[in-house]
Amino acid sequence: MSAITQLSRLFKFNGGVHPPENKLQSCALPIRRLPLPAKLVLPLRQHVGNLPKLRVAVGERVLKGQLLAEAEGTISAAVHAPTSGIIASIGEALIPHPSGLPDMCITLEPDGADEWLPHAPLDWRHADKQQLTESLRSSGIVGLGGAAFPSHIKLRADGTSGIDTLVINGAECEPYITCDDMLMRERAEEVVRGIEIAYYLLGAKQCLIGIEDNKPEAAAAMRAACDKSEYPLQVIVVPTIYPSGDARRLIHVLTGREIPSFKRSTDMGIQCFNVGTVQAIYRYFQFGEPTLSRIVTVTGNVAQAGNFDVLLGTPVTALLDAAGGALPDTNDYLMGGPMMGFSLPSAEVPVTKATNCIIAGAPKLFPEPEPAMPCIRCARCADACPVNLQPQELYWFAKSSNLEKARDYKLFDCIECGCCSYVCPSHIPLVQYYRFAKSEIISQDRAKQAADVARERNEFRLMRIEREKQERAQKHAQKAAGAKTEGSAAADGKTLEDAKKAAIEAAVARAQVQKAAVEPKNVSDLPPAVQSEIAEIDARRSDAALEVEKMQLKKTIDTNSVADGKGNEAVSQASPEPTAEK
Amino acid sequence: MTRSPYLVEKTSVSIVMLKVLLALIPGVIAYVWVFGTGILITLALATVTAIVSEALVLKLRQRPVMPFLLDGSAVVTAWLLALSLPPLAPWWLIVLGTLFAIVVAKQLYGGLGYNPFNPAMVGYAVLLISFPVLMTQWPAPGVLAGAHLGFMDQLAYIFGRHLPAGVTLDAISSATPLDYLKTQLTLQHQVADITQSSIFGFMGAKGGEFVTAAYLLGGLYMWQQRIITWHIPVAFLGTLALMAGIFHLFDATQYASPQFHLFSRAAMLCAFFIATDPVSGPTTPNGKLIFAAGIAIITLMIRQYGGYPDGVAFAVLLMNLCVPLIDMYTQPRVFGHDK
Amino acid sequence: MLTALLVMVALALFLGLMLGYSALKFKVEGDPLVDRIDAILPQTQCGQCGFPGCKPYATAIAKGEADINQCPPGGDAGVHALADLLGVEYKPLNAEHGLPKPKSVAVIDENTCIGCTLCIQACPVDAILGAAKHMHTIIASECTGCELCLAPCPVDCISMQPIAETPDNWKWRYPVFAIKPEAPQIQKPQTA
C-alpha cells in the first residue's frame, strides 16, 4: 500500500531516453551455476581506488575464501581466492578495461576440491558497529552495480553519521542487463536481509527500494520479502526511463533531493547501494563469505541468453560457452550494457566484480555507426541529457580541445550515459568527445601538479645550496681566523679533491670488474608494479643506511674538527629528503 | 574500439529535413489553391538551383558531395525561400535568391551547421533590398483576381513575363493587406475602414489566411514529431499577439488587431519553419523564448513603423546576430548546481 | 575659435585626469609576468633551453632575452601557451635545444652504482636518495626526466625509461570524426 501512495511523490529528471529494452531474452531461465573453469585470473584492480597489496606467492596453495591481496589505504578492496587451488602466476594479464591494456593479475589453478577456509558468520546484531565495518574492509565487497566503489567506506557511518535515508538501487535501467532483476526475483530474501544489515549499520530512518516498472516480478518478490521485515522498507516502482539507475538520478526520483555536484550523497544523509551489493553484504555477515562470485547476464548474439552465478576470474569465453556459445556473426564482446559498456580487448579476459553483463555483439544488434555529420544545433541532446547539460556546447569545446571552456560548461558533471549520442540525428560520437576531453583534462591536471611539486623541490634545493654556501663561507672565515693562513686551507681542499677523484676511479674499476664477473639480474624486464616495489624497498633500505651514514659522519665531524666539505654535503644532502618527500 | 552507446535512435539529418518538407506540404497545397499552380514552378526552380549550386560549391570546397546533398537541408532552404517570394516572381529572381542563400549565406560560412544566419532569410532580404518593386508585387488570390491564369500562363509569365492576350498586370495583381494597411494609414484612414476592403479576409488577407492556417497545421505536426519544441512558436506568436493586442487596445484606429498580425504574410511560416531553424537559432530553452520574442517585437515594429510591409526576414537576421550572446546567458541550471 | 580650443583642452585635461585616476584606482594586481611564464613551463629543470632551470628561463623570456621556443619538454603546446600569454606569434620548437621526447624517468641500475653521490648533486629536484659509498635510488614520482644525472655518472648506471601506459594513466583518444568520402573506391575483383 505504501508503495502506491509513494508513486504520487515521485520526481522527474530532465530528459532520458527509451532504448529498446531487450531484457526478456535473458530472463527466461533461472540463474545457473558455471562449471569450475580450468583457471581463474584475478586482477588486483577490480575496484575504484588503490591497488591492494599481495599476500600470496606463486606456487602457494590457497583455500576458497583465502585472502590473496589486502586492501591498501583508505579506498581499496581485498581480493580473495574464489576456490581452492594453486597460485600459478602473478603478473600482467589482459583485464576488462576500455584501454585494452594489461594489469597485475593473480592466476589461480583450481584443484577441484573447492575447499573452504574455515569461516564463520558474524553476529551483526550484537557486535560493535565499529568492528563490523572494520571487518568489512577485508570482505572485498565493492559496489556490484558496475561502479565498484569499496562498500566498507560507504558503511563506515555508525549511526551518528547523519544518514537518514537508505536508497537501494534495483532500477537496472540499461537495456539487455537482467542480473539485478533475476537476483531480486530469486533471492529477494537475501537482498532484504542485506538491506536490514545496511539499515542497522547506518542507523537509517527510512529505506527506499527503487525498481523500474518493467520488472513487476522482481518488485513483487521484493515486496513480499520486505513485508516480513521488521524495518520500514518501502519498495517503490519507478517509471522505466534510461538512466534512472544512475545513483544521483534515482535518489532524485525517489526523494526529490539533488545531490550537489561536488558532494557525495553521504554528505546529504543519503546512502545508495545496489541490490547485488547488499546481497553480498548479507552473505558476508551471515556466512562469513567474502565476495567470490557475482551474477552476470550473458546475452546478445548468443544461443541461449541467461544469468549465471560466476566465480570471479572466470574467463568470458567460459561464460559464453555456458550460454550456448556466441553465434557465428559475433564481432564484438561488450562488458556492461550497450549504452555505457565497453568493448573487451579479448574474450579471454576474466569476469571481475564490476562485470554485470556480457553481450556478444553483432552488426545486426549494434550496427556500425553511420558517418558523423556536422552538428545542426538541434538541441535534441540537451533535451535528452539527464544532467541538464548542453551537450552541443560541450561537443564544440571538446572537439576544438578548448578544455578550460569545457570544464566551465560542467563537463565533469557528465555521467557518460550516452543519451545525447543516442538521439543525435547527426550521429556524432558525443560521449567519446567528452571522454577524450575529460581524460585530457585529468592528465593535464596531473602534469600541473607534478610541475608544481618539481618547482617546489627545485626552489627548496636552490635555497638549501645557498644556505650551505653561506654556512661554508662562515666556517671558512672562522677557520681562516683560527689558522691565520689562507693558503694552506686551499691546498688542503685541493688534496682532498684529488683523493676523492682517486677513490671514485678506484670504485669505477671495482664496479667494472664486478660487472664483468656477474651480469646483474635484469631489473628492467620486471613489470612496473614489481619494480616499484623493489624501488620502495630499496628506498627504505637506503633511507636506513642514510641514517647510519649520517650518524657516522656526524661522529667523524664531531671528533675531527677539520671540516670536510664533501662529507658535509652528503649529510646536508640527505637531511632535506624526509621533509621534502611528504 | 569502445564506442558506447552502441545503440542509437533511428534518426538522421535527412529524416529531420524530410519531415520538415512533409510539414510544408499542407501549406503548399493551400498556396496552390489560393494562388494557382505557379508556386510549383517556383518550388521546382528553387529546388533545382539549390541542389545544383550546393553540389558545385561542395565540389569546389572539396567536401564529400553525396552525404551533404542527401541531408536535404538545401531543399528546405529552397522551399522556405520560394514560399516567401511573391508567386509569379520572375525566374531569375528565384534563381538569384536561392543562389545567394545557398552559396553565400550557407556554403561560404562552412556549409551545414555552420551558417550564423538563416540562409533563406538572407536570400529573401537580399532580393527585397535589391528588387523592392518585384518583391512587393503580389498577384491577387484566385478568389479576387479579375482573370485566372492557368498553369501554362503562369509558366509563361514566370519565364517570359508574357501575359495572355487581354489580361493586364493590374487585373491579376493586388496590394497585399499589409501594404494596403500601411499606405492607407498614411492617408489618415482608420483601421476599421481599411479592413473593410475586399482584400481582407476573416483574419488576415483573403485567401492568404488559409495558407497561414495550413502552415500552422504543418507546424503542429513538427512539434508532435519532436523536430521543434514549443518554445519558439509559442513565444513568437504569443509575443506578436500580445504586443499587437496592446497597441490595438491603445488605439484601434491606428493599429490592426492581433489576429490580423498572426495570420498575415509570413507570421506562421516564421513561427514554425523559419525562426525554428536550429543552426542559426539558440539552443537553450530560455534562449529560444528570448530569441522568438525578439523576432516578434522587431517584426511588429517594422510592420508598424518600418519602410517594408513585413519585417520577418530582417527580424530573424537581427536576432540571429544575438544568438551566441543569448546562448551564453541562458545556460540552464545543471543538475546538482545552484546556478 | 578660441572657445572651441578651450573646450577641447578642458576636455583633454578632464579625460586625462579620469584615465590617470582610474589607472590608480582600478589597478589590476596581476601575477608578475615571470611567475605566469614559469607556471606554463613544465618544471623539468633540465636546462635544455640554455638556462640553469625553468625560473631563469622564465625570467629571460620576460626580459625578452630568450625566445619562447627553447623548451622541448613543454612541447608545441607549451610554445602555444607562451605565445598566447605574451601575445606573440607562435613559432615551432627550435631544434637546437633538442626535440620533445616521451616523458621518461631515470632509473639507476643498482648493481652497478658505486655510490659516488655525483648524480645526487646533479638532480635539480632532489629526487635521488643515497649517501656516499651507498647505492642510490631515484624516487620515480619526483623525477622530472631532465636527464641531468646521466652525464655525471662515472659508471653509466643511470638510464631513462619512458613511462609506460597503464590502465591508470591511459587516456581516451580523440574520436575519429570522419565524414565518409563518397562511396569508397573498392577495386572489384575480376569475376571472369
Coordinates of N, CA, C and O in Angstrom, one line a residue, chain A residues 223-283:
Chain A
R223 N 8.7 -7.0 -2.5 CA 7.7 -6.5 -1.6 C 7.3 -7.6 -0.6 O 7.2 -7.3 0.6
A224 N 7.2 -8.8 -1.2 CA 6.8 -9.9 -0.3 C 7.9 -10.1 0.8 O 7.6 -10.3 2.0
A225 N 9.2 -10.0 0.4 CA 10.2 -10.1 1.4 C 10.3 -9.0 2.4 O 10.6 -9.2 3.6
C226 N 10.0 -7.8 1.9 CA 10.0 -6.6 2.7 C 8.9 -6.6 3.8 O 9.1 -6.1 4.9
D227 N 7.8 -7.2 3.4 CA 6.7 -7.3 4.3 C 7.0 -8.0 5.6 O 6.5 -7.8 6.6
K228 N 8.0 -9.0 5.4 CA 8.3 -9.8 6.6 C 9.4 -9.1 7.4 O 9.8 -9.6 8.5
S229 N 9.9 -8.0 7.0 CA 11.0 -7.3 7.7 C 10.5 -6.5 8.8 O 9.4 -6.0 8.8
E230 N 11.3 -6.4 9.8 CA 11.0 -5.5 11.0 C 11.2 -4.1 10.7 O 10.8 -3.2 11.5
Y231 N 12.0 -3.8 9.6 CA 12.3 -2.4 9.3 C 11.3 -1.8 8.3 O 10.7 -2.5 7.6
P232 N 11.2 -0.5 8.3 CA 10.2 0.1 7.4 C 10.9 0.2 6.0 O 11.3 1.3 5.6
L233 N 10.9 -0.9 5.3 CA 11.5 -0.9 3.9 C 10.3 -0.7 2.9 O 9.3 -1.3 3.0
Q234 N 10.5 0.3 2.0 CA 9.5 0.5 1.0 C 10.0 0.2 -0.4 O 11.0 0.7 -0.8
V235 N 9.2 -0.7 -1.1 CA 9.6 -0.9 -2.5 C 8.8 0.1 -3.3 O 7.6 0.3 -3.2
I236 N 9.5 0.9 -4.1 CA 8.9 1.9 -4.9 C 9.2 1.6 -6.4 O 10.3 1.5 -6.8
V237 N 8.1 1.5 -7.1 CA 8.2 1.2 -8.6 C 8.3 2.6 -9.3 O 7.5 3.4 -9.1
V238 N 9.4 2.7 -10.0 CA 9.7 4.0 -10.7 C 9.4 3.8 -12.2 O 9.6 2.6 -12.7
P239 N 9.1 4.8 -12.9 CA 8.9 4.7 -14.4 C 10.2 4.2 -15.1 O 11.2 4.6 -14.7
T240 N 10.0 3.4 -16.1 CA 11.2 3.0 -16.8 C 11.7 4.1 -17.7 O 10.9 4.5 -18.7
I241 N 12.8 4.6 -17.4 CA 13.4 5.5 -18.3 C 14.9 5.5 -18.1 O 15.4 5.5 -16.9
Y242 N 15.7 5.4 -19.2 CA 17.1 5.4 -19.0 C 17.6 6.8 -18.8 O 17.1 7.7 -19.6
P243 N 18.5 7.2 -17.9 CA 19.2 6.4 -17.0 C 18.8 6.6 -15.5 O 19.5 7.1 -14.7
S244 N 17.6 6.1 -15.2 CA 17.1 6.2 -13.8 C 17.9 5.4 -12.8 O 17.8 5.6 -11.6
G245 N 18.7 4.5 -13.3 CA 19.5 3.6 -12.4 C 20.8 4.3 -12.0 O 21.5 3.8 -11.1
D246 N 21.1 5.5 -12.5 CA 22.2 6.3 -12.0 C 21.9 6.7 -10.6 O 20.8 7.2 -10.4
A247 N 22.8 6.5 -9.7 CA 22.5 6.8 -8.3 C 21.9 8.1 -8.0 O 20.9 8.3 -7.3
R248 N 22.6 9.2 -8.6 CA 22.1 10.5 -8.3 C 20.7 10.7 -8.9 O 19.8 11.4 -8.3
R249 N 20.4 10.2 -10.1 CA 19.1 10.3 -10.7 C 18.1 9.5 -9.8 O 17.0 10.0 -9.6
L250 N 18.4 8.3 -9.4 CA 17.5 7.5 -8.6 C 17.1 8.2 -7.3 O 16.0 8.3 -6.9
I251 N 18.1 8.8 -6.7 CA 17.9 9.5 -5.4 C 17.0 10.6 -5.7 O 16.0 10.9 -4.9
H252 N 17.2 11.3 -6.8 CA 16.3 12.4 -7.1 C 14.9 12.0 -7.4 O 13.9 12.6 -6.9
V253 N 14.8 10.9 -8.1 CA 13.4 10.4 -8.5 C 12.7 10.0 -7.2 O 11.5 10.3 -7.0
L254 N 13.4 9.3 -6.3 CA 12.7 8.8 -5.1 C 12.5 9.9 -4.0 O 11.5 9.8 -3.3
T255 N 13.5 10.8 -3.8 CA 13.4 11.7 -2.7 C 13.2 13.1 -3.1 O 12.8 14.0 -2.3
G256 N 13.4 13.4 -4.4 CA 13.3 14.8 -4.8 C 14.5 15.7 -4.5 O 14.5 16.9 -4.7
R257 N 15.5 15.0 -3.8 CA 16.7 15.8 -3.5 C 17.8 15.6 -4.5 O 18.1 14.5 -5.0
E258 N 18.4 16.8 -4.8 CA 19.5 16.8 -5.8 C 20.8 16.7 -5.0 O 21.0 17.6 -4.1
I259 N 21.7 15.8 -5.3 CA 23.0 15.8 -4.6 C 23.8 16.8 -5.3 O 24.0 16.7 -6.5
P260 N 24.3 17.8 -4.6 CA 25.2 18.8 -5.2 C 26.3 18.2 -5.9 O 26.9 17.2 -5.5
S261 N 26.7 18.9 -7.0 CA 27.7 18.3 -7.9 C 29.0 17.8 -7.2 O 29.4 16.7 -7.5
F262 N 29.6 18.6 -6.4 CA 30.8 18.1 -5.8 C 30.7 17.5 -4.4 O 31.7 17.5 -3.7
K263 N 29.5 17.0 -4.1 CA 29.4 16.3 -2.9 C 28.9 14.9 -3.2 O 28.5 14.6 -4.3
R264 N 29.1 14.1 -2.2 CA 28.6 12.7 -2.3 C 27.3 12.6 -1.6 O 27.0 13.4 -0.7
S265 N 26.5 11.6 -1.9 CA 25.2 11.5 -1.3 C 25.3 11.4 0.2 O 24.4 11.8 0.9
T266 N 26.4 10.8 0.6 CA 26.7 10.6 2.1 C 26.6 11.9 2.8 O 26.0 12.0 3.9
D267 N 27.1 13.0 2.2 CA 27.1 14.3 2.8 C 25.7 14.8 3.0 O 25.5 15.7 3.7
M268 N 24.8 14.3 2.2 CA 23.4 14.8 2.2 C 22.5 13.8 3.1 O 21.3 13.9 3.0
G269 N 23.1 12.9 3.7 CA 22.3 12.0 4.6 C 21.7 10.9 3.8 O 20.7 10.2 4.3
I270 N 22.2 10.6 2.6 CA 21.6 9.5 1.8 C 22.7 8.5 1.4 O 23.8 9.0 1.0
Q271 N 22.4 7.3 1.6 CA 23.4 6.3 1.1 C 22.7 5.4 0.1 O 21.6 5.0 0.3
C272 N 23.4 5.1 -1.0 CA 22.8 4.3 -2.0 C 23.6 3.0 -2.3 O 24.8 3.1 -2.4
F273 N 22.9 1.9 -2.3 CA 23.5 0.6 -2.6 C 22.8 -0.1 -3.7 O 21.6 0.0 -3.8
N274 N 23.5 -0.9 -4.5 CA 22.9 -1.7 -5.5 C 22.4 -3.0 -4.8 O 22.9 -3.4 -3.8
V275 N 21.4 -3.6 -5.4 CA 20.8 -4.8 -4.7 C 21.8 -5.9 -4.6 O 21.9 -6.6 -3.6
G276 N 22.7 -6.0 -5.6 CA 23.7 -7.1 -5.6 C 24.7 -6.8 -4.4 O 25.1 -7.8 -3.8
T277 N 25.0 -5.6 -4.2 CA 25.9 -5.3 -3.1 C 25.4 -5.6 -1.7 O 26.1 -6.2 -0.9
V278 N 24.1 -5.3 -1.5 CA 23.5 -5.6 -0.2 C 23.4 -7.1 0.0 O 23.6 -7.7 1.1
Q279 N 23.2 -7.9 -1.1 CA 23.2 -9.3 -1.0 C 24.5 -9.8 -0.6 O 24.7 -10.7 0.2
A280 N 25.6 -9.2 -1.2 CA 27.0 -9.6 -0.9 C 27.2 -9.3 0.6 O 27.9 -10.1 1.3
I281 N 26.7 -8.2 1.1 CA 26.9 -7.9 2.5 C 26.2 -8.9 3.4 O 26.8 -9.4 4.4
Y282 N 25.0 -9.3 2.9 CA 24.3 -10.4 3.7 C 25.2 -11.6 3.7 O 25.4 -12.2 4.8
R283 N 25.7 -12.1 2.6 CA 26.4 -13.3 2.5 C 27.7 -13.2 3.5 O 28.1 -14.2 4.1

